[in-house]
Coordinates of C-alpha atoms and ligand atoms in Angstrom, one line a residue:
X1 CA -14.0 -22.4 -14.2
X2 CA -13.8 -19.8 -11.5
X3 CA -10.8 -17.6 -12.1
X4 CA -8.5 -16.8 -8.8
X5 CA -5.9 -14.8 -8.9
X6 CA -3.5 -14.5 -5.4
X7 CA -0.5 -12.1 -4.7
X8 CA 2.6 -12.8 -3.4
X9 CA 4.7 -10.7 -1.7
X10 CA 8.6 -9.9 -1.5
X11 CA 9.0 -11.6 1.4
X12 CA 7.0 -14.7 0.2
X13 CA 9.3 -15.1 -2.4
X14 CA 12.7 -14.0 -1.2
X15 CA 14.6 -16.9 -1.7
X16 CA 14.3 -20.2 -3.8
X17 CA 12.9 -22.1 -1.0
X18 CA 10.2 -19.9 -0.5
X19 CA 9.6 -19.4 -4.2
X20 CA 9.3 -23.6 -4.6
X21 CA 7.1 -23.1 -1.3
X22 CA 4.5 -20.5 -3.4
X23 CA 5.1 -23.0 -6.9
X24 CA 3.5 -25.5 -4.6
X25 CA 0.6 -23.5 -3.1
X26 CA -0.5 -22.1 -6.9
X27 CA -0.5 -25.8 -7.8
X28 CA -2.8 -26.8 -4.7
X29 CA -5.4 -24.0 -6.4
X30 CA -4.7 -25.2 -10.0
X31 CA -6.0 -28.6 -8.8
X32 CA -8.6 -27.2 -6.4
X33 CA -10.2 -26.5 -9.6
X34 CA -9.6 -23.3 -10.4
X35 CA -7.8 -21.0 -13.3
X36 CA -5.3 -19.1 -11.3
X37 CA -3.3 -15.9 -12.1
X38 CA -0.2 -15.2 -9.8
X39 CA 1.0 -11.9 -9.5
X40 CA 4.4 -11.4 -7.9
X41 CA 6.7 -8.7 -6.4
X42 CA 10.0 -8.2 -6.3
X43 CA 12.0 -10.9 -3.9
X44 CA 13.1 -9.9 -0.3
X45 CA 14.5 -6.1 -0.1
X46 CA 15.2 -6.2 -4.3
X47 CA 13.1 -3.0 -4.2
X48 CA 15.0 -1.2 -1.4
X49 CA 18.4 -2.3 -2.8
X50 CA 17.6 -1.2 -6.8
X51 CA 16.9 2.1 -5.1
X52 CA 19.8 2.3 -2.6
X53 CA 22.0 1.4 -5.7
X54 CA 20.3 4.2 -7.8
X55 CA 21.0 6.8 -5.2
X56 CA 24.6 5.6 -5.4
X57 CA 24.8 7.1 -8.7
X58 CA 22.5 9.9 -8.2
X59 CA 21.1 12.1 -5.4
X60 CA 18.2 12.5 -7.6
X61 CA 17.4 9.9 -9.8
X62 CA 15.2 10.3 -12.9
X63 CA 11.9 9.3 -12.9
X64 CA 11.9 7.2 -15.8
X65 CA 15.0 6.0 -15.3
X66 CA 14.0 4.5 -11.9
X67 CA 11.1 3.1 -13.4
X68 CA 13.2 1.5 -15.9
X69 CA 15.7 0.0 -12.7
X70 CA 12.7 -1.0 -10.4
X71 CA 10.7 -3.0 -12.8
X72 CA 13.3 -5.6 -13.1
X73 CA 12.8 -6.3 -9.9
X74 CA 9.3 -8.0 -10.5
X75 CA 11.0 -9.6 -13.4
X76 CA 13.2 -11.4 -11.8
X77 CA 10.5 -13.0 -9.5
X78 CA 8.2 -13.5 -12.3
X79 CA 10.4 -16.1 -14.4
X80 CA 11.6 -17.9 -11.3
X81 CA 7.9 -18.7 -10.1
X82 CA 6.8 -19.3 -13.5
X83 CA 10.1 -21.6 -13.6
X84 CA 9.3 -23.4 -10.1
X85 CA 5.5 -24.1 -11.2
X86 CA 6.9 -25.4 -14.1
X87 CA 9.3 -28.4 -12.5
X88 CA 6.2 -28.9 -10.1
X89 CA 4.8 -30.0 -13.7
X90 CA 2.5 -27.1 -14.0
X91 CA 1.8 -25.0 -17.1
X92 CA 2.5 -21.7 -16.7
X93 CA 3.6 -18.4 -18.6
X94 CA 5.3 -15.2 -17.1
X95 CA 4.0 -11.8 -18.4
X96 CA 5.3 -8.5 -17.7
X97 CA 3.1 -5.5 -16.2
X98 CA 2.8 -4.4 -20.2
X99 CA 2.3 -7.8 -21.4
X100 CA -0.1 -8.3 -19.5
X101 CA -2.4 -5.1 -20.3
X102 CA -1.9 -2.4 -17.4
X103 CA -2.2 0.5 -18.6
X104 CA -1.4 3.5 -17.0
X105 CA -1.1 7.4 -17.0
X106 CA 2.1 8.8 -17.9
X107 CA 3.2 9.4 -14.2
X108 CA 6.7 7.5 -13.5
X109 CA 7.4 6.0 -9.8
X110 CA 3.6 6.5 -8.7
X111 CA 1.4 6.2 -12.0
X112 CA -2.3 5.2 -11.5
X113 CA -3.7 2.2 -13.3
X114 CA -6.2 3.9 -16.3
X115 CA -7.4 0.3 -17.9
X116 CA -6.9 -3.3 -17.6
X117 CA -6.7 -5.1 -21.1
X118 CA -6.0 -8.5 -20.2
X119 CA -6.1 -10.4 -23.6
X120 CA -3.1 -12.0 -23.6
X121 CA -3.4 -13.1 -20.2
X122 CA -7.4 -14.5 -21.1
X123 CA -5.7 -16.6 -24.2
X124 CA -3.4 -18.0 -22.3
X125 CA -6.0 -19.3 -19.1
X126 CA -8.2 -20.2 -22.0
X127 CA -5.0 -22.6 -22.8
X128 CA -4.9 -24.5 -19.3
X129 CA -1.9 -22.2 -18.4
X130 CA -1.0 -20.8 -15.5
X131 CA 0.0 -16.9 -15.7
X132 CA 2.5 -15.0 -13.8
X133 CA 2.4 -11.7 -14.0
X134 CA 5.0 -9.0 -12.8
X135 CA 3.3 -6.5 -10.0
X136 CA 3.6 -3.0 -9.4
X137 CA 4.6 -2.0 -13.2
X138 CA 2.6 -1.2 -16.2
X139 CA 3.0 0.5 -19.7
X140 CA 1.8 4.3 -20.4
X141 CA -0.3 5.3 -23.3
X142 CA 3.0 6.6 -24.3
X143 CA 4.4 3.5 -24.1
X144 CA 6.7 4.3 -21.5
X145 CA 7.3 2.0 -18.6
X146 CA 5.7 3.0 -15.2
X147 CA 5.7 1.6 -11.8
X148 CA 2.5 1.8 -9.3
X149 CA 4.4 3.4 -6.1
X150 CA 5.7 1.1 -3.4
X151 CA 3.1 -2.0 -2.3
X152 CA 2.2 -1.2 -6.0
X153 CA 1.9 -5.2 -6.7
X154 CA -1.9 -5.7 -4.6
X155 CA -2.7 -3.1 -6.9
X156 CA -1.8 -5.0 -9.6
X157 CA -3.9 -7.9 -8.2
X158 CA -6.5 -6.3 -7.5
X159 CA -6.9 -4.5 -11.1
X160 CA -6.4 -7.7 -12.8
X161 CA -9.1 -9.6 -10.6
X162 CA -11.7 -6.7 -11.4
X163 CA -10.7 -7.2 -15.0
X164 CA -11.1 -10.9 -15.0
X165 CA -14.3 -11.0 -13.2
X166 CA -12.2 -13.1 -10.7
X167 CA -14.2 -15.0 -7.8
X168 CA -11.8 -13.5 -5.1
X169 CA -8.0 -12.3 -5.0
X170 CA -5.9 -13.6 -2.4
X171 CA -3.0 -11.2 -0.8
X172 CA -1.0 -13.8 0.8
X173 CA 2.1 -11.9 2.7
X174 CA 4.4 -13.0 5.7
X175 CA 1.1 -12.2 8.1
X176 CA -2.0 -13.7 8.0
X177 CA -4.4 -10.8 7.3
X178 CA -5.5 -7.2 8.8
X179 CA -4.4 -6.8 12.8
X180 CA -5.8 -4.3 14.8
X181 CA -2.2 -2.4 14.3
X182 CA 1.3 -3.7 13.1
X183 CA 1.4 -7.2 14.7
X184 CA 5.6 -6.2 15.0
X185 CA 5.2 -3.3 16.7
X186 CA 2.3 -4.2 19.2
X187 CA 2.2 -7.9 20.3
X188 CA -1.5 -7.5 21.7
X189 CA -2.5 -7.2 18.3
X190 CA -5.7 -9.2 16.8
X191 CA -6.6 -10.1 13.8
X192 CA -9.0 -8.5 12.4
X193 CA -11.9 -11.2 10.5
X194 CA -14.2 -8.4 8.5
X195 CA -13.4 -5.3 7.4
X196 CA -15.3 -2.6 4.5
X197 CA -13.2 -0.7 1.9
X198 CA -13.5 2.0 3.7
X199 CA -11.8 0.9 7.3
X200 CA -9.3 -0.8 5.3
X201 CA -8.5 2.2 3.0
X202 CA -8.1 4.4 5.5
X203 CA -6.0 2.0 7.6
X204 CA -3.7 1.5 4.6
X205 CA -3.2 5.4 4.1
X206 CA -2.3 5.6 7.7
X207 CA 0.6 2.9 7.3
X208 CA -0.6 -0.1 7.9
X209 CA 1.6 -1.9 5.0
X210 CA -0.3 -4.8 4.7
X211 CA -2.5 -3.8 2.7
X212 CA -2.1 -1.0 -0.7
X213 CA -4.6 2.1 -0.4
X214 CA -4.8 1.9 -4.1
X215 CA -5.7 -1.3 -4.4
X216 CA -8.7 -1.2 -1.9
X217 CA -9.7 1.4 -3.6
X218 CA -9.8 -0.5 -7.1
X219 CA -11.2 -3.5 -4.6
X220 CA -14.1 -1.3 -3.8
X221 CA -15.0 0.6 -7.0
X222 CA -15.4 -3.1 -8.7
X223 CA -16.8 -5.3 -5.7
X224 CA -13.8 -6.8 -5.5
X225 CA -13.4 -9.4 -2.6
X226 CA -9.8 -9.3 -1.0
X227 CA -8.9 -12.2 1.1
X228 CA -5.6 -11.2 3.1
X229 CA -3.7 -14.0 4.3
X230 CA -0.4 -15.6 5.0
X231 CA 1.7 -17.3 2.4
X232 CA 1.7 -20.3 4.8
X233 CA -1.9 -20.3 5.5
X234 CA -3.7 -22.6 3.7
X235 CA -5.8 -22.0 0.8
X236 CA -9.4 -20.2 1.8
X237 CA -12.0 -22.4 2.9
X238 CA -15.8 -22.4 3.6
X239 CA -15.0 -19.2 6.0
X240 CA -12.0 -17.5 4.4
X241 CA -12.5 -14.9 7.5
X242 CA -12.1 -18.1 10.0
X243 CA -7.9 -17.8 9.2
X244 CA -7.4 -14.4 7.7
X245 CA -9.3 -10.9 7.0
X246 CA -11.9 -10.4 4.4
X247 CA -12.5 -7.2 2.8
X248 CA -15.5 -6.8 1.3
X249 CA -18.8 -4.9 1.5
X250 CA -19.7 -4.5 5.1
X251 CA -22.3 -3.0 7.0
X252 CA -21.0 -0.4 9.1
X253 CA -20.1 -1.0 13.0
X254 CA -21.4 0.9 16.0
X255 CA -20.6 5.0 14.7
X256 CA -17.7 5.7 16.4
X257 CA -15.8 2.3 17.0
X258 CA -12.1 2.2 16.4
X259 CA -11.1 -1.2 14.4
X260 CA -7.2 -0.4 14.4
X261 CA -4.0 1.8 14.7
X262 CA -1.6 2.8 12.4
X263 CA 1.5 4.9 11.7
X264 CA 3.8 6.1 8.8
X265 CA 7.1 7.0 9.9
X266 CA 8.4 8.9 7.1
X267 CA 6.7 11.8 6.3
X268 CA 7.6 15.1 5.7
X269 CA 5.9 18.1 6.2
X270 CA 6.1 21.4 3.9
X271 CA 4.8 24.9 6.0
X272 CA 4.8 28.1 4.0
X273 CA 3.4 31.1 4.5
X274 CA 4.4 31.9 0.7
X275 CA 1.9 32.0 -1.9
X276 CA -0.3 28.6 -2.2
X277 CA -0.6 28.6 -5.8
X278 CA 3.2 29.5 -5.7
X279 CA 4.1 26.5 -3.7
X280 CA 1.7 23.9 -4.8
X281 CA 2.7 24.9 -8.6
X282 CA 6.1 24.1 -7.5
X283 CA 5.3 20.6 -5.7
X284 CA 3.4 20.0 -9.3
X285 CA 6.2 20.7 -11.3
X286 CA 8.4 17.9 -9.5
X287 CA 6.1 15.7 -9.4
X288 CA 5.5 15.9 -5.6
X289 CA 2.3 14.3 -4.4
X290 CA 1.0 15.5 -1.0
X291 CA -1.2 13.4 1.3
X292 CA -2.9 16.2 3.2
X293 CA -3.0 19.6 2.7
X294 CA -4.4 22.4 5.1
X295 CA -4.4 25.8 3.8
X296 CA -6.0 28.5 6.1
X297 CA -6.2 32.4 4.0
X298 CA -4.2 32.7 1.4
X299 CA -0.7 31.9 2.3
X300 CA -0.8 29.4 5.3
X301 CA 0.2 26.1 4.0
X302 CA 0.7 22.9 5.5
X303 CA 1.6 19.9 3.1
X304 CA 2.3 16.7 4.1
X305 CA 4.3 14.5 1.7
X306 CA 4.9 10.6 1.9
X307 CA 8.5 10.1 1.4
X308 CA 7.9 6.4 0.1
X309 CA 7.3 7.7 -3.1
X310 CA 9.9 10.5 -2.7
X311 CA 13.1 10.4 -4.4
X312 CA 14.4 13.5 -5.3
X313 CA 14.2 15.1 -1.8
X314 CA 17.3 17.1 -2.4
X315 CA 15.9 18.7 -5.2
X316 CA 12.7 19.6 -3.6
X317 CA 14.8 21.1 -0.8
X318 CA 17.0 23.1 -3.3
X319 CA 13.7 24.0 -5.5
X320 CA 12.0 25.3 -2.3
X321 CA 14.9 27.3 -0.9
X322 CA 15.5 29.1 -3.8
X323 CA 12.2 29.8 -4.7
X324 CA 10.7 30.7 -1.4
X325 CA 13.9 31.2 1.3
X326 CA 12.3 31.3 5.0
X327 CA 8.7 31.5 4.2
X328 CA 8.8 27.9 3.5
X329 CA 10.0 25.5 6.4
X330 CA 10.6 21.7 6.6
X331 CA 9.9 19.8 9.0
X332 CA 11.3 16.1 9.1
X333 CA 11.1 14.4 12.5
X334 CA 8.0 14.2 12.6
X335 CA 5.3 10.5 12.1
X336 CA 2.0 10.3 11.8
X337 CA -0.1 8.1 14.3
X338 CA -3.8 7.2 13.5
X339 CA -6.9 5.3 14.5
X340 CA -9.4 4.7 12.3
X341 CA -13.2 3.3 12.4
X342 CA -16.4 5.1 10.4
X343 CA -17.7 7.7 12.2
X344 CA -14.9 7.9 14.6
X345 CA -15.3 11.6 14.4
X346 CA -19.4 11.7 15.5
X347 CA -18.6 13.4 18.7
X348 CA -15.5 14.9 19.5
X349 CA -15.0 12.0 22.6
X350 CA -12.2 9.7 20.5
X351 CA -10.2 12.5 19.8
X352 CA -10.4 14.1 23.4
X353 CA -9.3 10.5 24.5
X354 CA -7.0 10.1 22.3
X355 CA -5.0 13.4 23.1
X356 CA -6.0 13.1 26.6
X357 CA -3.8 9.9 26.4
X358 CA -0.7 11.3 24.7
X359 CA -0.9 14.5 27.1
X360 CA -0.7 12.2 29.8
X361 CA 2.6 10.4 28.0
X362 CA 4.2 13.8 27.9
X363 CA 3.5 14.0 23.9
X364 CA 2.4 16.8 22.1
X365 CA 1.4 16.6 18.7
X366 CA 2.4 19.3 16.4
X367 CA -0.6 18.7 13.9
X368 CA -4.3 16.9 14.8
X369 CA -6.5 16.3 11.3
X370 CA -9.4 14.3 11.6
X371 CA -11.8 12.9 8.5
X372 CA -14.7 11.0 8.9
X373 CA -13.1 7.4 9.0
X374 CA -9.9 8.9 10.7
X375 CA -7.9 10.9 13.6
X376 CA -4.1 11.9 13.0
X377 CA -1.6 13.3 15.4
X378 CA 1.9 14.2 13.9
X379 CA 4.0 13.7 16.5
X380 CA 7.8 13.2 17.5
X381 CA 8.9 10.0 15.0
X382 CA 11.2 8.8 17.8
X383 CA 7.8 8.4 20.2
X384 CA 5.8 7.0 17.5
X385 CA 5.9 3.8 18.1
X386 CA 5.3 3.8 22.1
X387 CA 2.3 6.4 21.1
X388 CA 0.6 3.3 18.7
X389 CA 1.3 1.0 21.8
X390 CA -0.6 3.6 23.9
X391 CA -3.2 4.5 20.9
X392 CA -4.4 0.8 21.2
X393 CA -4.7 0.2 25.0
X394 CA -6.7 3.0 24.8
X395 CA -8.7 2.4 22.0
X396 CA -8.3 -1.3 21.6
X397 CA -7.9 -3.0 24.7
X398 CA -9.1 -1.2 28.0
X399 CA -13.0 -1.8 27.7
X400 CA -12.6 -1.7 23.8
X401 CA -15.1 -2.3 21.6
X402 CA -15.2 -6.2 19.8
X403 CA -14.1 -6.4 16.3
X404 CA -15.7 -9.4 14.9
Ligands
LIG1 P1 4.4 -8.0 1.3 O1 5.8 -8.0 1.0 O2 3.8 -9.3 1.4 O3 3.6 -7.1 0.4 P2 4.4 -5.9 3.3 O4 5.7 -5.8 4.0 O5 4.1 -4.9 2.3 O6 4.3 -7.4 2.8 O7 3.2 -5.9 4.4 C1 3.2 -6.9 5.4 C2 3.7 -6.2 6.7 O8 2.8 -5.2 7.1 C3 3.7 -7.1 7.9 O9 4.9 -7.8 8.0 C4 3.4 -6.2 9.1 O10 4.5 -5.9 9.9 C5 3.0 -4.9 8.4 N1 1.8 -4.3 9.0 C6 1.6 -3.0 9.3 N2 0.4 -2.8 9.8 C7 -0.3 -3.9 9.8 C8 -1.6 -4.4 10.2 N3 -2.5 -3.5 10.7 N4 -1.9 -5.7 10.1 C9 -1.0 -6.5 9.6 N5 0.2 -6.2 9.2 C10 0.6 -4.9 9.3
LIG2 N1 8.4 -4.4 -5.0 C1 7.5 -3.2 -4.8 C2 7.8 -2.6 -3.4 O1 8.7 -3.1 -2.7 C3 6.1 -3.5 -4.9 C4 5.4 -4.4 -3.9 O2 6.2 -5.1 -3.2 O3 4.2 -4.4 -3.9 O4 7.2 -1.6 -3.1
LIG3 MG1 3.1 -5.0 0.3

């Protein structure tokens, strides 16, 4: 039997209804024919809250212990579904992250997924049973409990799916796949039906939510094909792209087309003119990861930090401003807007246009970086969002290219 295994988000299982509303989708798959493994995240905001409760009690929470606090939360959602499946008259088992074989490095809050042992969760599918496993956490070689950064649960998915040899694996969210930017924030939106690793990597490292860079990347390494779809969708057909995106190996578009938008709000940028080894020894040492980084000599330093996996800012601050004083500055108002497409960067014409554009808005971006797949502005956080409105008329709408 073809193994499936489909991911549901927070918001798909924020409340009982919703959770008896997934119960019933796994049980349409069971009887489609298939094994299925579930993998869940936390219900509703359970995530944001555990955190806002931990800085309660302190400005700078402890790795581990945070770990510790934020798993639960994909416990709780892993024995109610399991639970719900089960009154539907299903067979099913819950397994935590550890339980169920991820293994990880010994990183807390953002560990990386080393190896997949999924014995247990292979015993039990050789039983009939459904599994349920808890996203976005794993178990160290040390035997410490880790969590996968936030979205961390399609990375769950997608690990366990390569490790199954699973025939697809489903990311069913509160929208029904990939949009040409945040369907919330820009209402002429479209869907997009195909997209490669690569587009969608890059997309997802730009912001769009919808999808976790890490887990593409896992996606990609192992052929993995990711079917992103809504919750309420039904399950994939002949043409899963008909209703939702497919990511999958694709041959690339025209060089230079833009298939989408995207922004992350809260970033934070680090500029020193302090030694680099100094500063990045310093960023190491607390565990700060940086996105990007653009040194230029020896001591010219721009590091830009995701503050979704941030949580001891205040230390950082402290640690910098003792170590370094003035010669290292922070800068916090500031959001990164991209577009993104392979070979976006051929000619220098997208990224005229693209400045051309915000010039004409009155914005001016404070940092440009380009890549092959990808052009970012940082620019003013409180214009972001009118600048990806303007990013995709210009890209996406006026005369823009067709995304099949
Ligand atoms: P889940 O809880 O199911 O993991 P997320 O909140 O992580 O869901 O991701 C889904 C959200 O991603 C959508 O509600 C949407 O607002 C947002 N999003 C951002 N960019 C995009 C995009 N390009 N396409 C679709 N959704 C996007
Ligand atoms: N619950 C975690 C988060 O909110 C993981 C996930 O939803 O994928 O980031
Ligand atoms: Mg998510």
């Amino acid at each position: 039997m073809s193994i499936v295994v489909q991911k549901y988000g927070g918001s798909s299982v924020a409340d009982v209804t919703r959770i008896r509303q997934v119960a019933e989708r796994v049980m349409l798959t069971k009887r489609a024919g298939h094994d299925v493994v579930v993998v869940v995240s936390a219900m509703g905001d359970t995530t944001d809250d555990l955190l806002a409760l931990a800085k309660q009690v302190s400005p700078n929470p402890e790795r581990r212990e945070l770990d510790m606090l934020l798993t639960a939360g994909e416990r709780i959602a892993m024995a109610l579904v399991s639970m719900a499946i089960r009154e539907l008259g299903g067979d099913a088992i819950s397994f935590t992250g550890s339980q169920s074989g991820i293994i990880t490095n010994d990183r807390h809050v953002d560990a990386r997924i080393i190896e997949v042992r999924p014995f247990r969760v292979q015993d039990e599918l050789a039983r009939g049973k459904i599994v349920v496993i808890a996203g976005y956490q794993g178990v160290s070689y040390r035997r410490e409990v880790t969590t996968l950064g936030r979205g961390g649960s399609d990375t769950t998915a997608v690990a366990m799916s390569a490790a199954l040899g699973a025939e697809y694996c489903e990311i069913c969210s509160d929208v029904d796949g990939v949009y040409t930017a945040d369907p919330r924030a820009v209402s002429t939106a479209r869907r997009i039906s195909i997209l490669s690793y690569e587009e969608t990597q890059e997309l997802a490292e730009a912001g769009a939510k919808v999808l976790n860079a890490q887990a593409v990347e896992f996606a990609k390494e192992k052929g993995i094909a990711i079917y992103a779809r809504a919750t309420t969708s039904p399950l994939p057909g002949a043409d899963p792209s008909a209703d939702g995106t497919v990511v999958r190996r694709y041959s690339p578009r025209m060089p230079g087309t833009v298939v989408g938008v995207a922004s992350e709000r809260d970033i934070l940028l680090i500029e020193s003119s302090a030694s680099t080894a100094d500063v990045l020894t310093l960023l190491d040492a607390q565990h700060v990861a940086g996105k990007q980084l653009h040194a230029s000599g020896r001591a010219m330093l721009t590091v830009v930090v995701s503050r979704e996996n941030l949580h001891e800012e205040a230390r950082l601050r402290a640690g910098l401003a003792e170590r370094f004083g003035g010669r290292v500055r922070l800068v916090d108002d500031l959001g990164a807007l991209s577009v993104v497409g392979a070979g976006i960067n051929a000619s220098f014409e997208n990224l005229r246009r693209g400045t051309d554009a915000l010039d004409s808005s009155g914005v001016s971006p404070h940092d440009i970086a380009t890549s092959s797949f990808r052009i970012t502005w940082m620019i003013q956080r409180d214009r972001l969002d009118e600048a990806v409105r303007l990013m995709h008329r210009t890209f996406l709408e006026h005369a823009g290219p067709v995304v099949p």
